[in-house]
Coordinates of C-alpha atoms and ligand atoms in Angstrom, one line a residue:
M11 CA 11.7 -55.0 97.1
K12 CA 8.9 -52.5 96.6
V13 CA 7.4 -52.0 93.2
L14 CA 5.2 -49.1 91.9
I15 CA 3.1 -49.6 88.8
V16 CA 1.8 -46.6 87.0
G17 CA -1.6 -47.0 85.2
G18 CA -5.0 -48.5 85.9
G19 CA -6.2 -50.7 83.0
G20 CA -6.2 -54.3 82.0
R21 CA -2.5 -54.1 80.9
E22 CA -1.5 -52.8 84.3
H23 CA -3.6 -55.5 86.0
A24 CA -1.7 -58.2 84.0
I25 CA 1.6 -56.6 84.8
A26 CA 0.8 -56.3 88.5
W27 CA -0.4 -60.0 88.6
K28 CA 2.9 -61.1 87.0
V29 CA 5.0 -58.9 89.2
A30 CA 3.2 -60.4 92.3
Q31 CA 4.6 -63.8 91.4
S32 CA 8.2 -62.6 91.7
P33 CA 9.9 -63.9 94.9
L34 CA 11.9 -60.7 94.8
V35 CA 8.9 -58.6 95.5
D36 CA 7.4 -57.9 99.0
K37 CA 5.0 -55.1 98.2
I38 CA 3.3 -53.6 95.1
Y39 CA 1.6 -50.2 94.8
C40 CA -0.4 -49.1 91.8
A41 CA -1.3 -45.5 90.8
P42 CA -4.1 -45.1 90.3
G43 CA -5.0 -48.9 89.8
N44 CA -8.5 -50.3 89.7
A45 CA -10.7 -52.7 91.6
G46 CA -9.0 -55.8 90.2
I47 CA -5.5 -54.6 90.7
E48 CA -6.4 -54.2 94.4
E49 CA -6.2 -57.9 94.8
V50 CA -2.4 -57.9 94.3
A51 CA -1.4 -54.3 95.0
E52 CA -2.2 -51.3 97.2
C53 CA -3.9 -48.7 94.9
V54 CA -3.1 -45.1 95.5
P55 CA -5.2 -42.2 94.2
I56 CA -2.5 -40.5 92.2
G57 CA -3.1 -39.9 88.4
A58 CA -0.6 -41.3 85.9
M59 CA 0.2 -37.7 84.7
E60 CA 0.8 -36.3 88.2
F61 CA 4.6 -36.8 87.9
D62 CA 5.7 -34.7 90.9
K63 CA 3.2 -36.5 93.2
L64 CA 4.4 -39.9 91.9
V65 CA 8.0 -39.0 92.5
D66 CA 7.2 -37.8 96.0
F67 CA 5.3 -41.0 96.7
A68 CA 8.1 -43.2 95.3
R69 CA 10.6 -41.4 97.5
E70 CA 8.5 -41.5 100.6
K71 CA 7.7 -45.2 100.3
E72 CA 11.3 -46.0 99.2
I73 CA 10.1 -47.7 96.0
D74 CA 12.9 -49.8 94.4
L75 CA 11.4 -50.1 91.0
T76 CA 8.7 -48.2 89.1
V77 CA 7.1 -49.7 86.0
V78 CA 5.1 -47.4 83.7
G79 CA 2.4 -49.1 81.7
M80 CA 0.7 -46.3 79.9
D81 CA 1.8 -44.3 76.8
D82 CA 0.8 -40.7 77.8
P83 CA 3.1 -40.5 80.9
L84 CA 6.0 -42.0 78.9
I85 CA 5.5 -39.6 76.0
G86 CA 5.2 -36.8 78.6
G87 CA 8.6 -37.6 80.1
I88 CA 7.8 -39.4 83.4
V89 CA 10.9 -41.5 83.1
D90 CA 13.1 -38.4 82.9
K91 CA 11.5 -37.1 86.1
F92 CA 12.1 -40.3 88.0
K93 CA 15.7 -40.6 86.8
A94 CA 16.4 -37.0 87.7
A95 CA 15.1 -37.9 91.2
G96 CA 17.5 -40.8 91.4
L97 CA 14.7 -43.4 91.2
R98 CA 14.9 -46.7 89.3
V99 CA 12.2 -46.8 86.6
F100 CA 11.3 -49.2 83.7
G101 CA 10.3 -47.5 80.5
P102 CA 11.7 -45.2 77.7
D103 CA 12.6 -41.6 78.4
K104 CA 10.9 -38.8 76.6
A105 CA 13.4 -38.7 73.7
A106 CA 13.0 -42.5 73.1
A107 CA 9.2 -42.4 73.6
R108 CA 9.0 -40.2 70.5
I109 CA 8.9 -43.5 68.6
E110 CA 5.3 -43.7 69.6
G111 CA 4.6 -40.0 70.3
S112 CA 5.5 -38.7 66.9
K113 CA 4.6 -40.8 63.9
A114 CA 6.5 -38.4 61.7
F115 CA 9.6 -39.1 63.8
S116 CA 9.2 -42.9 63.5
K117 CA 8.5 -42.8 59.8
D118 CA 11.6 -40.7 59.2
L119 CA 13.6 -43.1 61.4
M120 CA 12.5 -46.1 59.4
K121 CA 13.3 -44.4 56.1
K122 CA 16.7 -43.3 57.2
Y123 CA 17.7 -46.7 58.5
G124 CA 16.0 -48.8 55.7
I125 CA 13.5 -50.5 58.0
P126 CA 10.6 -51.9 55.9
T127 CA 7.4 -49.8 56.3
A128 CA 4.7 -48.3 54.0
N129 CA 5.8 -45.4 51.7
Y130 CA 4.7 -42.1 53.1
L131 CA 4.8 -38.3 53.1
N132 CA 4.8 -36.1 56.2
V133 CA 2.9 -32.9 55.7
T134 CA 2.6 -29.8 57.9
S135 CA -0.2 -28.0 56.1
A136 CA -3.6 -28.9 54.7
E137 CA -2.7 -27.3 51.3
E138 CA 0.3 -29.6 51.0
A139 CA -1.9 -32.6 51.8
Y140 CA -4.7 -31.7 49.3
A141 CA -2.1 -31.2 46.6
F142 CA -0.5 -34.5 47.2
L143 CA -3.8 -36.4 47.4
E144 CA -5.0 -35.2 43.9
T145 CA -2.6 -37.7 42.3
A146 CA -2.4 -40.3 45.0
K147 CA -3.5 -43.9 44.7
M148 CA -6.6 -44.9 46.8
P149 CA -7.2 -46.3 49.3
I150 CA -4.8 -44.2 51.3
V151 CA -4.0 -43.9 55.1
L152 CA -4.0 -40.6 57.0
K153 CA -2.4 -40.4 60.5
A154 CA -2.3 -37.6 62.9
S155 CA 1.4 -37.6 63.9
G156 CA 0.9 -37.1 67.6
P157 CA -0.9 -39.2 70.2
A158 CA -4.7 -39.6 69.5
L159 CA -5.9 -42.4 71.9
G160 CA -5.5 -44.9 69.0
K161 CA -8.1 -43.0 67.0
G162 CA -5.9 -40.8 64.8
V163 CA -5.7 -43.2 61.8
L164 CA -8.1 -42.8 58.9
I165 CA -8.3 -45.3 56.0
C166 CA -9.8 -43.5 53.0
N167 CA -11.2 -45.3 50.0
T168 CA -11.8 -42.3 47.8
L169 CA -10.3 -38.8 47.2
E170 CA -13.5 -37.3 48.7
E171 CA -13.0 -39.3 51.9
A172 CA -9.3 -38.4 52.0
K173 CA -10.1 -34.7 51.6
A174 CA -12.6 -34.9 54.4
G175 CA -10.0 -36.7 56.5
V176 CA -7.4 -33.9 56.0
K177 CA -10.1 -31.4 57.0
E178 CA -10.9 -33.4 60.2
I179 CA -7.2 -33.8 61.2
M180 CA -5.5 -30.7 60.0
E181 CA -8.2 -28.0 59.8
D182 CA -10.9 -28.9 62.4
K183 CA -8.1 -30.3 64.7
K184 CA -10.2 -33.2 65.8
F185 CA -7.0 -34.6 67.6
G186 CA -5.8 -31.1 68.7
D187 CA -2.1 -30.4 68.2
S188 CA -1.5 -34.0 67.4
G189 CA -2.8 -33.2 63.9
N190 CA -0.3 -30.3 63.3
T191 CA 1.8 -32.8 61.3
M192 CA 0.1 -35.6 59.4
V193 CA 1.5 -38.7 57.8
I194 CA 0.0 -39.7 54.5
E195 CA 0.8 -43.4 54.0
E196 CA 0.4 -46.1 51.4
F197 CA -2.3 -48.6 52.2
M198 CA -1.0 -52.1 53.0
T199 CA -2.8 -55.4 53.2
G200 CA -2.0 -58.6 55.1
R201 CA -2.2 -60.2 58.5
E202 CA -1.4 -57.9 61.5
V203 CA 0.8 -59.1 64.3
S204 CA 1.8 -57.4 67.6
A205 CA 5.4 -58.1 68.6
L206 CA 6.2 -56.8 72.1
C207 CA 9.9 -56.7 72.7
F208 CA 12.0 -56.1 75.8
C209 CA 14.9 -53.6 75.1
D210 CA 17.8 -52.5 77.1
G211 CA 19.1 -49.8 74.7
K212 CA 21.2 -52.2 72.7
T213 CA 19.7 -55.7 72.9
I214 CA 16.2 -56.5 71.8
K215 CA 14.3 -59.7 72.7
P216 CA 10.7 -60.2 71.4
M217 CA 8.2 -61.9 73.6
T218 CA 5.8 -64.4 72.1
S219 CA 3.6 -63.0 69.3
A220 CA -0.1 -61.8 69.6
Q221 CA -2.9 -60.4 67.6
D222 CA -5.4 -57.8 68.6
H223 CA -8.9 -57.2 67.2
K224 CA -9.4 -53.5 67.1
R225 CA -12.9 -53.1 65.6
A226 CA -15.9 -53.0 67.9
K227 CA -18.0 -55.6 66.0
D228 CA -17.8 -59.2 64.8
G229 CA -16.2 -59.6 61.4
D230 CA -13.9 -56.6 62.0
Q231 CA -16.9 -54.2 61.5
G232 CA -17.7 -51.1 63.4
L233 CA -15.5 -48.4 64.9
N234 CA -11.9 -48.7 66.0
T235 CA -11.6 -49.4 69.8
G236 CA -8.7 -49.8 72.2
G237 CA -8.9 -53.6 71.5
M238 CA -11.7 -56.1 71.8
G239 CA -9.7 -59.2 72.3
T240 CA -6.4 -60.9 71.6
F241 CA -4.8 -64.3 71.0
S242 CA -1.3 -65.5 71.4
P243 CA 0.7 -66.9 69.6
S244 CA -0.2 -65.8 66.1
P245 CA 0.0 -68.9 63.9
F246 CA 1.0 -66.5 61.0
Y247 CA 4.1 -65.4 62.9
T248 CA 6.4 -68.3 62.0
K249 CA 10.0 -68.9 62.9
E250 CA 11.0 -67.6 59.5
V251 CA 9.0 -64.4 60.0
D252 CA 10.6 -63.9 63.4
A253 CA 14.1 -64.4 62.0
Y254 CA 13.3 -61.9 59.2
C255 CA 11.9 -59.3 61.7
M256 CA 14.9 -59.8 64.0
E257 CA 17.3 -59.1 61.1
H258 CA 15.5 -56.4 59.2
I259 CA 13.3 -54.7 61.9
Y260 CA 14.0 -55.3 65.6
K261 CA 17.8 -55.0 65.6
P262 CA 17.9 -52.1 63.1
T263 CA 15.3 -50.2 65.1
V264 CA 17.3 -50.5 68.4
A265 CA 20.5 -49.6 66.6
A266 CA 18.8 -46.7 64.9
M267 CA 17.6 -45.3 68.2
Q268 CA 21.1 -45.7 69.7
S269 CA 22.6 -43.9 66.7
E270 CA 20.1 -41.1 67.1
G271 CA 21.2 -40.6 70.6
C272 CA 18.0 -41.8 72.2
P273 CA 18.5 -45.5 73.1
F274 CA 15.3 -47.3 73.8
V275 CA 14.9 -49.0 77.2
G276 CA 11.5 -50.6 78.0
V277 CA 9.0 -52.5 75.9
L278 CA 9.0 -51.7 72.2
F279 CA 5.7 -52.8 70.7
V280 CA 6.2 -53.3 67.0
G281 CA 2.9 -53.4 65.1
L282 CA 3.6 -55.5 62.0
M283 CA 1.8 -56.2 58.8
L284 CA 2.7 -59.4 57.1
T285 CA 2.5 -58.2 53.4
Q286 CA 3.2 -60.1 50.2
D287 CA 6.5 -58.3 50.2
G288 CA 7.4 -59.4 53.7
P289 CA 6.7 -58.0 57.1
K290 CA 6.5 -54.3 57.4
V291 CA 6.1 -51.9 60.4
L292 CA 2.6 -50.4 60.8
E293 CA 3.5 -48.5 63.9
Y294 CA 5.7 -48.5 67.0
N295 CA 4.4 -48.1 70.5
C296 CA 6.7 -47.4 73.5
R297 CA 5.0 -49.7 76.0
F298 CA 3.2 -53.0 76.5
G299 CA 0.0 -53.5 74.3
D300 CA -3.4 -53.6 75.7
P301 CA -5.0 -56.2 75.6
E302 CA -1.9 -58.0 74.1
T303 CA -0.3 -58.1 77.5
Q304 CA -3.2 -60.0 78.9
V305 CA -2.4 -63.0 76.6
V306 CA 1.4 -62.6 76.5
L307 CA 2.2 -62.4 80.2
P308 CA 0.2 -65.5 81.3
R309 CA 2.4 -67.5 78.9
M310 CA 5.7 -66.0 80.1
K311 CA 7.9 -68.3 82.2
N312 CA 10.5 -65.8 83.4
D313 CA 10.4 -63.7 86.6
I314 CA 9.3 -60.4 85.0
V315 CA 11.1 -58.3 87.6
E316 CA 14.4 -59.9 86.7
V317 CA 13.7 -59.0 83.1
F318 CA 12.8 -55.3 84.0
E319 CA 16.0 -55.1 86.0
A320 CA 18.1 -56.5 83.2
C321 CA 16.6 -53.9 80.8
I322 CA 17.5 -51.1 83.1
D323 CA 21.0 -52.5 83.8
G324 CA 21.8 -53.1 80.1
T325 CA 22.2 -56.9 80.7
L326 CA 19.2 -58.2 78.6
D327 CA 21.7 -60.2 76.5
Q328 CA 22.1 -62.5 79.5
V329 CA 18.4 -63.2 79.9
D330 CA 16.9 -66.4 78.4
L331 CA 13.3 -65.2 77.7
Q332 CA 11.0 -68.2 77.7
F333 CA 7.3 -68.7 77.0
A334 CA 5.2 -71.8 77.6
D335 CA 4.3 -74.0 74.6
N336 CA 0.6 -73.3 75.0
A337 CA -1.8 -70.6 73.8
A338 CA -4.0 -67.9 75.3
V339 CA -7.1 -66.0 74.2
C340 CA -8.5 -62.9 75.8
V341 CA -12.1 -61.7 75.2
V342 CA -12.8 -58.2 76.3
L343 CA -16.2 -57.7 78.1
A344 CA -17.3 -54.1 77.3
S345 CA -20.2 -51.9 78.1
D346 CA -22.8 -51.9 75.2
G347 CA -22.3 -48.8 73.1
Y348 CA -18.5 -48.6 73.5
P349 CA -16.6 -46.9 72.0
V350 CA -19.2 -44.1 71.5
K351 CA -21.7 -43.9 74.3
Y352 CA -22.3 -46.3 77.2
E353 CA -23.5 -46.4 80.8
K354 CA -21.4 -47.2 83.8
G355 CA -22.1 -48.2 87.4
F356 CA -23.6 -51.7 87.0
V357 CA -22.7 -54.4 89.6
I358 CA -20.5 -57.2 88.2
D359 CA -21.3 -60.8 89.3
G360 CA -19.1 -63.9 89.0
L361 CA -15.6 -62.4 89.6
D362 CA -14.9 -64.9 92.5
R363 CA -14.9 -67.8 90.0
F364 CA -11.5 -66.7 88.7
K365 CA -9.8 -66.3 92.1
G366 CA -6.8 -68.5 92.6
N367 CA -7.2 -70.1 89.1
D368 CA -4.1 -70.5 87.1
Q369 CA -5.8 -71.3 83.7
Y370 CA -8.5 -68.6 83.7
F371 CA -7.9 -64.9 84.5
C372 CA -10.1 -61.9 84.7
F373 CA -8.1 -58.7 84.2
H374 CA -9.9 -55.5 85.2
A375 CA -9.9 -52.6 82.7
G376 CA -12.7 -50.3 83.8
T377 CA -14.0 -51.3 87.2
K378 CA -14.6 -49.6 90.6
K379 CA -15.2 -50.8 94.1
T380 CA -18.4 -49.5 95.8
P381 CA -20.4 -50.4 98.9
E382 CA -22.7 -52.4 96.5
G383 CA -19.7 -54.4 95.1
I384 CA -17.5 -54.0 92.1
V385 CA -19.2 -52.1 89.3
T386 CA -18.5 -51.2 85.7
N387 CA -16.6 -48.0 85.3
G388 CA -15.5 -47.8 81.7
G389 CA -16.1 -48.8 78.1
R390 CA -13.8 -51.8 78.3
V391 CA -14.7 -53.4 81.6
L392 CA -12.8 -56.8 81.9
G393 CA -10.5 -59.0 79.9
V394 CA -11.3 -62.6 80.3
T395 CA -8.2 -64.7 79.5
A396 CA -7.9 -68.4 79.3
L397 CA -5.0 -70.7 78.6
G398 CA -5.2 -73.9 76.5
S399 CA -2.8 -76.4 75.0
N400 CA -3.5 -74.8 71.6
L401 CA -5.4 -71.8 70.2
V402 CA -8.7 -73.6 69.6
E403 CA -8.8 -74.9 73.1
A404 CA -7.8 -71.6 74.6
R405 CA -10.6 -69.8 72.6
S406 CA -13.2 -72.3 73.7
N407 CA -12.0 -72.0 77.3
A408 CA -12.1 -68.1 77.1
Y409 CA -15.6 -68.0 75.7
K410 CA -16.8 -70.5 78.3
A411 CA -15.4 -68.3 81.1
T412 CA -17.1 -65.2 79.6
D413 CA -20.4 -66.8 80.8
W414 CA -19.2 -66.8 84.4
I415 CA -19.4 -63.0 84.4
Q416 CA -22.7 -61.1 84.4
F417 CA -23.4 -57.3 84.4
K418 CA -26.0 -55.2 82.7
N419 CA -25.2 -54.1 79.1
K420 CA -22.4 -56.7 78.9
Y421 CA -21.1 -56.7 75.3
M422 CA -18.4 -58.7 73.6
R423 CA -17.2 -59.9 70.2
H424 CA -17.9 -63.5 69.4
D425 CA -15.2 -64.1 66.8
I426 CA -12.0 -63.4 68.8
G427 CA -9.3 -65.7 67.4
K428 CA -11.5 -66.8 64.5
A429 CA -8.6 -66.2 62.1
I430 CA -6.7 -69.1 63.6
D431 CA -9.1 -71.5 61.8
E432 CA -7.6 -70.3 58.5
A433 CA -4.0 -70.9 59.6
Ligands
AMP508 P1 -2.0 -47.6 64.1 O1 -2.5 -46.7 65.1 O2 -0.9 -46.9 63.3 O3 -1.7 -49.0 64.5 O4 -3.2 -47.8 63.1 C1 -4.3 -48.4 63.5 C2 -4.8 -49.5 62.5 O5 -5.0 -48.9 61.2 C3 -3.7 -50.6 62.3 O6 -3.8 -51.6 63.3 C4 -4.1 -51.1 61.0 O7 -5.2 -52.0 61.0 C5 -4.6 -49.8 60.2 N1 -3.5 -49.3 59.5 C6 -2.5 -48.4 59.9 N2 -1.7 -48.1 58.9 C7 -2.0 -48.8 57.8 C8 -1.6 -48.9 56.5 N3 -0.5 -48.3 56.1 N4 -2.2 -49.8 55.7 C9 -3.3 -50.5 56.1 N5 -3.8 -50.4 57.3 C10 -3.2 -49.6 58.2
LIG509 N1 -3.6 -53.1 71.4 C1 -3.0 -52.0 70.7 C2 -2.3 -51.1 71.6 O1 -2.1 -51.4 72.8 O2 -2.0 -50.0 71.2

């Protein structure tokens, strides 16, 4: 069969690499893809938001299955377009993607169906927000309700900071219309875990757990980024935690979406915080996580195409989802200065060392092919992932492999997975 993958980051490289292992697949296209994805797929220069062009392409090439990796096209309704054209597509439709696209929607959903999450208030005017904050307990969390490239969350320690945050989100419109509605949320503490779950609308099956490191600098300092590294599994996500989440979070969420008339088909990413009062939902995303996917998929034993098909066909209950009893660590190699200001266009050396390796992987995030070779083309450049029999070994392998790659202004965190020492 022919598969089209929509997106062009490290997540889509990991998905394309995994799809390429399926004996069911003869040909993979990726739009727009990147220099690494080109090793396993034919990249086509169509943007992820160019829905009509993507539909035309899928028809013309007789694509059997389209997999959408990114949030923006899912929130924008790409799945509805493909379905209307009679094309098979993996991902939630526009109504279901609201679970990520509108934090106000997801908070109200959790409240209505008793799913554990932080207490909150949705506000639609700055006056309302200021009035509430006067008597609120600090720290407090402010979230632009709409999509904000992962940057729309402010943790405020004082009333002054909170007021400045309301101004930024609701008055100055730093995140545009995404800040028309804002969620004011209770601050929670605990370990964070990412649970990526396959869903077919009625059944939900979590993949193995992972943890992201969102801050730019060692020791969780610096600005929030798209993710500087991940490890899988999370030693804090025990069998008991998994059973609790299944009962109180995963199943109720899928049932809630069904009851609301927008069944969720695709990957539901549940961002959890393991608090003293039990696991609670921090956020939902409507797609695979990045860079979580880069540690989760190398550990997955199933043919991913079969799982995608089962989700679309509503037969996920018949799939025995299996992950290897090992561990993986991914260290993101970024351009120095990310996420604020950085240079691009530097030649990357050492990529060949990963070719054909089944323990070490180099997933491309921001790279470009040029006559001089493959060059840096983004803030996050590569995700170096290594497997190991346990987390300590996987971490040591991943850091060893980061030395194989050289480019000007290479930057990485040195403490990815350090939390596992405390487990
Ligand atoms: P989100 O985009 O909702 O995942 O938020 C980004 C990050 O902000 C999360 O990964 C947490 O580290 C932090 N965060 C979000 N909501 C809360 C909360 N209610 N309490 C504490 N930290 C939070
Ligand atoms: N790693 C967090 C995300 O994909 O949103």
